[in-house]
Tab-separated table of N, CA and C in Angstrom:
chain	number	residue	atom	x	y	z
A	1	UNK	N	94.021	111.427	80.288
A	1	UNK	CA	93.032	110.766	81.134
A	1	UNK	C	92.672	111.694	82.287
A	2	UNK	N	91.501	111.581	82.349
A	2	UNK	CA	90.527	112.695	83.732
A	2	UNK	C	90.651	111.956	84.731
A	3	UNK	N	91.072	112.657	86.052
A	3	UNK	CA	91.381	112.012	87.499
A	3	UNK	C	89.943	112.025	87.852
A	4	UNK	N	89.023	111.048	88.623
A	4	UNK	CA	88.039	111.300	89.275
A	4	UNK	C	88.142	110.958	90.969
A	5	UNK	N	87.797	112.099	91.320
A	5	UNK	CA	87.451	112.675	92.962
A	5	UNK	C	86.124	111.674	93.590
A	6	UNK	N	86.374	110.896	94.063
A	6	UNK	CA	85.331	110.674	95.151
A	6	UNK	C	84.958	110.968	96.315
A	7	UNK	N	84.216	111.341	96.903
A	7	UNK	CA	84.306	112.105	98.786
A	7	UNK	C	83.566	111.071	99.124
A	8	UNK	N	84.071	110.081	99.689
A	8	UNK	CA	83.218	109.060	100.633
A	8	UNK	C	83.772	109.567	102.499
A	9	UNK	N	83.754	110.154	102.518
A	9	UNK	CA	83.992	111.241	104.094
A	9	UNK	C	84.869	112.382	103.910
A	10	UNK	N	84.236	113.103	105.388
A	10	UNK	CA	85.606	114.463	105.666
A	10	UNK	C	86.496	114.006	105.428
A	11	UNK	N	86.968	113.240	106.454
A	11	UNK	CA	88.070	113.126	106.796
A	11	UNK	C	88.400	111.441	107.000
A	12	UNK	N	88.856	110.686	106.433
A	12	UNK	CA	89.579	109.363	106.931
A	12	UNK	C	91.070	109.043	107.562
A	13	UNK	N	90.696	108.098	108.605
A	13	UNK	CA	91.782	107.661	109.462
A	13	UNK	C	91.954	106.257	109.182
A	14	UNK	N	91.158	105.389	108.427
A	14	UNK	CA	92.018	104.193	108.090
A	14	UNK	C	91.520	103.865	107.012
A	15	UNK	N	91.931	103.022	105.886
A	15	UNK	CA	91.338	102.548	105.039
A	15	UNK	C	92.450	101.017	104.520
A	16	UNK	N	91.611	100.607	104.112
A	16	UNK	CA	92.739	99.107	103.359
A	16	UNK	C	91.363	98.575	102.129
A	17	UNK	N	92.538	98.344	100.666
A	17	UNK	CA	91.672	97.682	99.999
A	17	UNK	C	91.516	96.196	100.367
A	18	UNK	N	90.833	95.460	99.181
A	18	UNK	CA	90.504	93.850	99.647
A	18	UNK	C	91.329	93.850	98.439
A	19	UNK	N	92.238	92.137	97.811
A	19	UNK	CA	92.910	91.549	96.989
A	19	UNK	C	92.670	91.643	95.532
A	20	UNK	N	91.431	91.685	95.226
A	20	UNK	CA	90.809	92.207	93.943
A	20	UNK	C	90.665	93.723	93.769
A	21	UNK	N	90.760	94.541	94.637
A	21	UNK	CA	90.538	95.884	94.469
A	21	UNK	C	89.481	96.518	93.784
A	22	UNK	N	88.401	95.632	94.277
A	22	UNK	CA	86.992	95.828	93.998
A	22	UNK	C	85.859	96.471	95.064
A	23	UNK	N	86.624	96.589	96.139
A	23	UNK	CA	86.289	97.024	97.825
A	23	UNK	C	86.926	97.461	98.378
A	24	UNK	N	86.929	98.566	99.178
A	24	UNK	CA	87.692	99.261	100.275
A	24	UNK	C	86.856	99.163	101.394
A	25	UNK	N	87.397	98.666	102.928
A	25	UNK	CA	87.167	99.542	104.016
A	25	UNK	C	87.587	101.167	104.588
A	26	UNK	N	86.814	101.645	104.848
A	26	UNK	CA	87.346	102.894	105.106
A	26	UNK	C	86.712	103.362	106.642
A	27	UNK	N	87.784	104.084	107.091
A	27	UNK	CA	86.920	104.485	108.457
A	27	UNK	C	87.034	106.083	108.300
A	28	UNK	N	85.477	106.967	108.899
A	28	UNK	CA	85.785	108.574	108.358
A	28	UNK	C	85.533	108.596	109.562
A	29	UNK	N	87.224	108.645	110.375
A	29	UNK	CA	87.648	108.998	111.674
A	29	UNK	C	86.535	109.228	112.910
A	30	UNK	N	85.641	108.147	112.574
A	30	UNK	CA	84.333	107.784	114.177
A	30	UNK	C	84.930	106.151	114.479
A	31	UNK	N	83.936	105.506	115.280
A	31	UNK	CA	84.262	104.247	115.305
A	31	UNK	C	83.703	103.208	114.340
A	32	UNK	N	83.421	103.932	113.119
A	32	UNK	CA	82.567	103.185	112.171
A	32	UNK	C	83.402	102.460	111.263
A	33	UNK	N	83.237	101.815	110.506
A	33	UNK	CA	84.120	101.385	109.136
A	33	UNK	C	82.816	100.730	108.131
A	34	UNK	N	83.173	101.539	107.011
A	34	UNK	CA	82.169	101.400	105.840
A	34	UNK	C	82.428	100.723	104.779
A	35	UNK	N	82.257	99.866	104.302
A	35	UNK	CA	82.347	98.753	103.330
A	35	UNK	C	81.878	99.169	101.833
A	36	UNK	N	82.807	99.748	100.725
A	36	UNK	CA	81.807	100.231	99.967
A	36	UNK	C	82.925	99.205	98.601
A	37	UNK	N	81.899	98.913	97.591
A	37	UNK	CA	82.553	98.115	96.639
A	37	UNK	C	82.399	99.322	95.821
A	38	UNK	N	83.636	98.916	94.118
A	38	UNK	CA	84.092	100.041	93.609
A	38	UNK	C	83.975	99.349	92.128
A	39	UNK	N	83.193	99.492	91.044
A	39	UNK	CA	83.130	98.993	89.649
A	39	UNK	C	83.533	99.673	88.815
A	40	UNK	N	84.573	100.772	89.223
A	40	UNK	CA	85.347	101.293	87.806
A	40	UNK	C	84.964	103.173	88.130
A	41	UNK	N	83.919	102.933	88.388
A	41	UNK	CA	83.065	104.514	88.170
A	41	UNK	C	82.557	105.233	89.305
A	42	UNK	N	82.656	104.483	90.147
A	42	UNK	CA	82.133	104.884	91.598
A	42	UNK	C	82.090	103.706	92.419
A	43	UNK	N	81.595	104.303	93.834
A	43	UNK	CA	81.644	103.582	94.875
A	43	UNK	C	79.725	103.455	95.312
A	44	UNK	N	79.483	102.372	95.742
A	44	UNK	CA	78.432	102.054	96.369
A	44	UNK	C	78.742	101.260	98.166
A	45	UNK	N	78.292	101.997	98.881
A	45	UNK	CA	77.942	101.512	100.749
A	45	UNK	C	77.404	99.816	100.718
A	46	UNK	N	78.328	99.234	100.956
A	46	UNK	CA	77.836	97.887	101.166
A	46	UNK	C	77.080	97.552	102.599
A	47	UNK	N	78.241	98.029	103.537
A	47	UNK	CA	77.807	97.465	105.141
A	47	UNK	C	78.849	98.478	105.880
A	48	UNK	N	78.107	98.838	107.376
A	48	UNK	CA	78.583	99.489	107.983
A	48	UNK	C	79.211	98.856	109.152
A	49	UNK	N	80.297	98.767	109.849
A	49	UNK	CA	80.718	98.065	111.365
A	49	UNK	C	81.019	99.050	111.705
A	50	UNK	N	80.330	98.087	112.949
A	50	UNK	CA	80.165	99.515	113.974
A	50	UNK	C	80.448	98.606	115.896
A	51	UNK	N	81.438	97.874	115.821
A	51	UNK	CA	81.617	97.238	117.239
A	51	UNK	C	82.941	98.233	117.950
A	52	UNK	N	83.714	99.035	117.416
A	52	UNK	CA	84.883	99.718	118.200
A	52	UNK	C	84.230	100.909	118.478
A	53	UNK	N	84.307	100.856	119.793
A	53	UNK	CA	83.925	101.892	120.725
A	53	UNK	C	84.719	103.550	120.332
A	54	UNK	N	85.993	103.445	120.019
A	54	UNK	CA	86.619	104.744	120.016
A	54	UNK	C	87.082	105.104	118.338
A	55	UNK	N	87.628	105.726	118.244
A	55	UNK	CA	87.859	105.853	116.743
A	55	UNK	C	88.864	104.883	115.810
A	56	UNK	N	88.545	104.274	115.081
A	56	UNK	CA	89.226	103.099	114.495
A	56	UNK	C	90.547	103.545	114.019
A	57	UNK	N	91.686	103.291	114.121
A	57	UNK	CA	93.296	104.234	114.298
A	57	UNK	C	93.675	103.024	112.709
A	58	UNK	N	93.313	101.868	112.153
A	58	UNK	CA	94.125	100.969	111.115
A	58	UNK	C	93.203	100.092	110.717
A	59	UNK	N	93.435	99.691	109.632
A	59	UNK	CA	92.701	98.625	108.645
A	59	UNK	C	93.211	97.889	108.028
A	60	UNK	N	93.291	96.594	107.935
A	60	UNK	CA	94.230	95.663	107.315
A	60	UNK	C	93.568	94.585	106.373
A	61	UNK	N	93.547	94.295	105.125
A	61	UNK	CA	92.748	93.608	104.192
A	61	UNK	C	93.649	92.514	103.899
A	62	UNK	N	93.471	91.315	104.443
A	62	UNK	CA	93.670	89.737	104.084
A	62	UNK	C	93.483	89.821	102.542
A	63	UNK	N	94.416	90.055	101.548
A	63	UNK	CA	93.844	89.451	100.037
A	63	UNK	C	93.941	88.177	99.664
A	64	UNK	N	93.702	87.171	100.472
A	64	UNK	CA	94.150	85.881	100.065
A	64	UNK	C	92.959	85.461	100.968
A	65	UNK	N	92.925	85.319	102.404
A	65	UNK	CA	91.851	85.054	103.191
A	65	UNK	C	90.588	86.028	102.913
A	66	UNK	N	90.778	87.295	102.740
A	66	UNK	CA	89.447	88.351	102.942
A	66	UNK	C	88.863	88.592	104.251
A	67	UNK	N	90.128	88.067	105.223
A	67	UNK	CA	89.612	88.924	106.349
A	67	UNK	C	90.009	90.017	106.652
A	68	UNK	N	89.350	90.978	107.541
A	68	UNK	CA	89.903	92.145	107.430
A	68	UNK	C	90.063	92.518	109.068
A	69	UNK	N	91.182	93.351	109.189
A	69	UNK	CA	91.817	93.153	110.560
A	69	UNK	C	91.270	94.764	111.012
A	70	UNK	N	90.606	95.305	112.131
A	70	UNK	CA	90.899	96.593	112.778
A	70	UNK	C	91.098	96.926	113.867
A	71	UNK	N	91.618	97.732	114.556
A	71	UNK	CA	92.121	98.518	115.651
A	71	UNK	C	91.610	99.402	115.935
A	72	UNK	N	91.538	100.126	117.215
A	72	UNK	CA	91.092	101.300	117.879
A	72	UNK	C	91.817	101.993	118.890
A	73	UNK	N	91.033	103.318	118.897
A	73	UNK	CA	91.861	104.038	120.568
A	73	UNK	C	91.155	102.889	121.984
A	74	UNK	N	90.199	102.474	121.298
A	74	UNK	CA	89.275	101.647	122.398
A	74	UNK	C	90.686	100.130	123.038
A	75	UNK	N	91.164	100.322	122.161
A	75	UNK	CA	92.570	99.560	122.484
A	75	UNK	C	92.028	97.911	122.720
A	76	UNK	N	90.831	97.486	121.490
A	76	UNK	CA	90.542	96.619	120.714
A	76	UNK	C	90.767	96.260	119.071
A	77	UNK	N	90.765	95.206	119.394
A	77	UNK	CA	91.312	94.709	117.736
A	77	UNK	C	90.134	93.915	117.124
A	78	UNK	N	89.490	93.820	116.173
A	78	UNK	CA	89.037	92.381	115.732
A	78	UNK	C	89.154	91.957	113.901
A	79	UNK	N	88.828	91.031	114.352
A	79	UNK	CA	88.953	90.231	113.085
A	79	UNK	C	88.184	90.081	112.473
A	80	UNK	N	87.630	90.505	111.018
A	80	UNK	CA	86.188	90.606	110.617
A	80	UNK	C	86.121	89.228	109.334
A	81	UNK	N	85.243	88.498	109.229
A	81	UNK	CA	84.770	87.294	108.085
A	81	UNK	C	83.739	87.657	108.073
A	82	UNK	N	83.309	87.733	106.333
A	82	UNK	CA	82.141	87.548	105.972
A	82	UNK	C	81.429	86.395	105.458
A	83	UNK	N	80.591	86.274	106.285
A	83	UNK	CA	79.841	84.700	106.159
A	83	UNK	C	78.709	84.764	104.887
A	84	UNK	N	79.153	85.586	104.097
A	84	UNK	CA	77.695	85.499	102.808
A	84	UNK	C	77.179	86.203	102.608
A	85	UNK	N	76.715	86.867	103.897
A	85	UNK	CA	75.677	87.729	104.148
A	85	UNK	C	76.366	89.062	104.518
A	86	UNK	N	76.868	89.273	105.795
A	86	UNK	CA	77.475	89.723	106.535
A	86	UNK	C	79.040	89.970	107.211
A	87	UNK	N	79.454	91.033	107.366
A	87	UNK	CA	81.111	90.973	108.217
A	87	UNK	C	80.661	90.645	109.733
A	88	UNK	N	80.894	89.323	110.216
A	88	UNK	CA	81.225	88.930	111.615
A	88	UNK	C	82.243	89.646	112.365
A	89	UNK	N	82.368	90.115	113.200
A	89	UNK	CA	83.616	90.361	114.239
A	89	UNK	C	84.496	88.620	115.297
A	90	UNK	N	85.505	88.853	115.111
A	90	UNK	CA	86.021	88.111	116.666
A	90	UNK	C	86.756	89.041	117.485
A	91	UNK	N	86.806	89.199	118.695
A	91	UNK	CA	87.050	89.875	118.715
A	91	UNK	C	88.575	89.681	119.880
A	92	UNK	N	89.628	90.168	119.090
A	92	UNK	CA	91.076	89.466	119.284
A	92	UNK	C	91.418	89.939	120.933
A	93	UNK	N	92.422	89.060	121.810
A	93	UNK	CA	92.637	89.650	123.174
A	93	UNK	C	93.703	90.004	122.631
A	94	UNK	N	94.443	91.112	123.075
A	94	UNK	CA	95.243	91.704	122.793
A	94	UNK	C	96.221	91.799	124.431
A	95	UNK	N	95.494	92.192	124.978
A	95	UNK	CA	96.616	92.532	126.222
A	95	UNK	C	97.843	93.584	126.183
A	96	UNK	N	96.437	94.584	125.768
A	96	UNK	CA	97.437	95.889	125.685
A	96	UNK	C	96.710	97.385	127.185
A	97	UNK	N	97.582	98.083	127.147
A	97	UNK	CA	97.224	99.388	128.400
A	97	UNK	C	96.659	100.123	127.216
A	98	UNK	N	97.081	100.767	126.447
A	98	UNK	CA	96.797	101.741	125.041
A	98	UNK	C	96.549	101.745	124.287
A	99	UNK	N	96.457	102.509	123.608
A	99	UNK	CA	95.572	102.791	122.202
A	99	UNK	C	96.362	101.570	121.139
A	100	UNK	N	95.650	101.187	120.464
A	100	UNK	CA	96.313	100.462	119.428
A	100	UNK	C	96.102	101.307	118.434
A	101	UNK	N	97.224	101.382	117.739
A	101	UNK	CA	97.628	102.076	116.866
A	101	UNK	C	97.747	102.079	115.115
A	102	UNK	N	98.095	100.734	115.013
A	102	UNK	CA	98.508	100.409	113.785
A	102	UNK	C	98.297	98.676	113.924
A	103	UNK	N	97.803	97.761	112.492
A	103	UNK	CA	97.809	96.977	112.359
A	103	UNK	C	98.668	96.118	111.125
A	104	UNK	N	99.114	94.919	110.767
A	104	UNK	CA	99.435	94.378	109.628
A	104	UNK	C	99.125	93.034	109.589
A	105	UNK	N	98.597	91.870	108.398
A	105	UNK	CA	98.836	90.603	108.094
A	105	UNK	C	100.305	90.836	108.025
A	106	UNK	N	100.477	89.020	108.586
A	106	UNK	CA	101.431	88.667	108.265
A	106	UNK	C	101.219	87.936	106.481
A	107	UNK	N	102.634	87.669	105.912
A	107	UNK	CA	102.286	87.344	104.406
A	107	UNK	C	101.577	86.101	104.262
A	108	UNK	N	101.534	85.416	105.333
A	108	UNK	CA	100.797	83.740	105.172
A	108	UNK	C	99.374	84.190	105.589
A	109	UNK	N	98.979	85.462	106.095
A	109	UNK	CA	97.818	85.582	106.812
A	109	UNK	C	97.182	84.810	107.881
A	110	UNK	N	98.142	84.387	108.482
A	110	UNK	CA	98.159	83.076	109.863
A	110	UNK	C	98.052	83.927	110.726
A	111	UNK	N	98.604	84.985	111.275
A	111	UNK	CA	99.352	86.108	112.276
A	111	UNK	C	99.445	87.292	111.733
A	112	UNK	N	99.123	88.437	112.882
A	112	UNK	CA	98.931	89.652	112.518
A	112	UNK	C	99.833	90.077	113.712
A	113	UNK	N	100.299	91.778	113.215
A	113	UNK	CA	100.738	92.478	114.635
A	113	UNK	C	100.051	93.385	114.521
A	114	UNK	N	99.931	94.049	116.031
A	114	UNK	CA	98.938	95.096	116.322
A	114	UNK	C	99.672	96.219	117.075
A	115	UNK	N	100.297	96.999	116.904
A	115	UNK	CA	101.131	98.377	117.240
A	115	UNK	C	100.183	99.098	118.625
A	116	UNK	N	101.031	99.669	120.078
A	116	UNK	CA	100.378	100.431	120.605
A	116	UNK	C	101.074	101.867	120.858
A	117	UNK	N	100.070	102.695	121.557
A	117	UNK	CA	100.205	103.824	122.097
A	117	UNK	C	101.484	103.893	123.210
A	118	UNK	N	101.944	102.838	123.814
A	118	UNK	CA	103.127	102.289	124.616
A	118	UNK	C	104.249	101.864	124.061
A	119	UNK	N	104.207	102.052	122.724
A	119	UNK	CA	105.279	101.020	121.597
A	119	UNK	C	105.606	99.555	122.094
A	120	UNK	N	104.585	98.761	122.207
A	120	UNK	CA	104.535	97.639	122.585
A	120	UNK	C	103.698	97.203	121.020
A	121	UNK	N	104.587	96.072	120.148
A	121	UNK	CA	103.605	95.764	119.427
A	121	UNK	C	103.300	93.879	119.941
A	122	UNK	N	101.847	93.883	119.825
A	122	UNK	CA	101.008	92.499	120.315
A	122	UNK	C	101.802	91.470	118.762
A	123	UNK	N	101.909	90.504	118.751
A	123	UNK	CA	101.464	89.664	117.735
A	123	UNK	C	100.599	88.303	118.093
A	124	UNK	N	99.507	88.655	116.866
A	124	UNK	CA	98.379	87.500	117.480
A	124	UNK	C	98.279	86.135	116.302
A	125	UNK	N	97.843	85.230	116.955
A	125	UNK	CA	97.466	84.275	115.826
A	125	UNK	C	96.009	83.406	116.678
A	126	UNK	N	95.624	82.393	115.812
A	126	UNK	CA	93.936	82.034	116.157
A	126	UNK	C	94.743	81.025	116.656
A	127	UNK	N	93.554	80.699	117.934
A	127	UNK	CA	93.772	79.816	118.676
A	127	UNK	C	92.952	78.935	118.913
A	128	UNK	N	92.797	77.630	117.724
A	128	UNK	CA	91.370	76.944	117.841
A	128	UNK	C	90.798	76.517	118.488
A	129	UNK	N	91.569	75.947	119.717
A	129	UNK	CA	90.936	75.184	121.012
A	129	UNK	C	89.567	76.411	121.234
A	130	UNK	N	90.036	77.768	121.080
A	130	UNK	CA	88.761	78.245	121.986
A	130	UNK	C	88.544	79.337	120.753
A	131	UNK	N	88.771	79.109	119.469
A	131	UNK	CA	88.123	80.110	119.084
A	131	UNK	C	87.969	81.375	118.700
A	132	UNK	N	89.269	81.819	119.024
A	132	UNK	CA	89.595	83.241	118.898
A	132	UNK	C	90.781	83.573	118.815
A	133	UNK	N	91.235	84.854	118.231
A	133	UNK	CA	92.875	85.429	118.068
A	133	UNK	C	93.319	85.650	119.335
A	134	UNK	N	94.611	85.470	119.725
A	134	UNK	CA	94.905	85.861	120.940
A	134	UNK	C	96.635	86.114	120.691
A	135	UNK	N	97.007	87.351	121.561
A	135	UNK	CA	98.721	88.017	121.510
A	135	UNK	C	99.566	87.169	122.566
């Protein structure tokens, strides 16, 4: 069997598949993250996010929910749902000094932790009264 090479960037600094492994996020080390679905033979650009200010440092793919979690040096986190159309952001308080570093679901996908530049890791969960993830 023939290995096939794809170059979807120089260089990447985060990537996570989705539960079906029909989609990857990938970030090619800007503050972007590119959404490209994958049918066996190649990759096609679905959608681009583009809300983290500094370079996106982790990527975390909900395979059960399909949300997808990211981090930055911007030492923001959010939480991305796609409503149909589109990946929404929320965008998680963290209450960190530094870079966030690294992200993970937890296995129920209720709660995530978010790793920093301080070795302080956040853990967040949604907080419905108002709406948003919070550490």
């Amino acid at each position: 069997k023939m290995t096939t090479v794809n170059r979807l960037a120089t260089s990447i600094s985060a990537h996570a598949w989705n539960g079906a492994g029909d989609r990857v996020a990938v970030c090619p080390n800007t503050h972007e993250i590119m959404i490209y679905s994958y049918d066996g033979s190649g990759f096609t650009l679905l959608e681009t996010l583009t809300d983290h200010d500094a370079i996106v440092t982790a990527i975390a793919w909900a395979g059960n929910t399909d949300r997808i979690l990211s981090c930055s040096q911007d030492r923001n986190a959010y939480v991305w749902e796609h409503d149909g159309t589109n990946w929404q952001p929320t965008l998680v308080i963290l209450r960190i000094n530094r870079a966030a570093t690294c992200a993970s679901w937890s296995p129920k996908e209720d709660k995530f932790a978010v790793g920093t530049g301080d070795l302080v890791v956040a853990v967040c969960y949604f907080e419905a009264d108002n709406n948003w993830w919070v550490s």
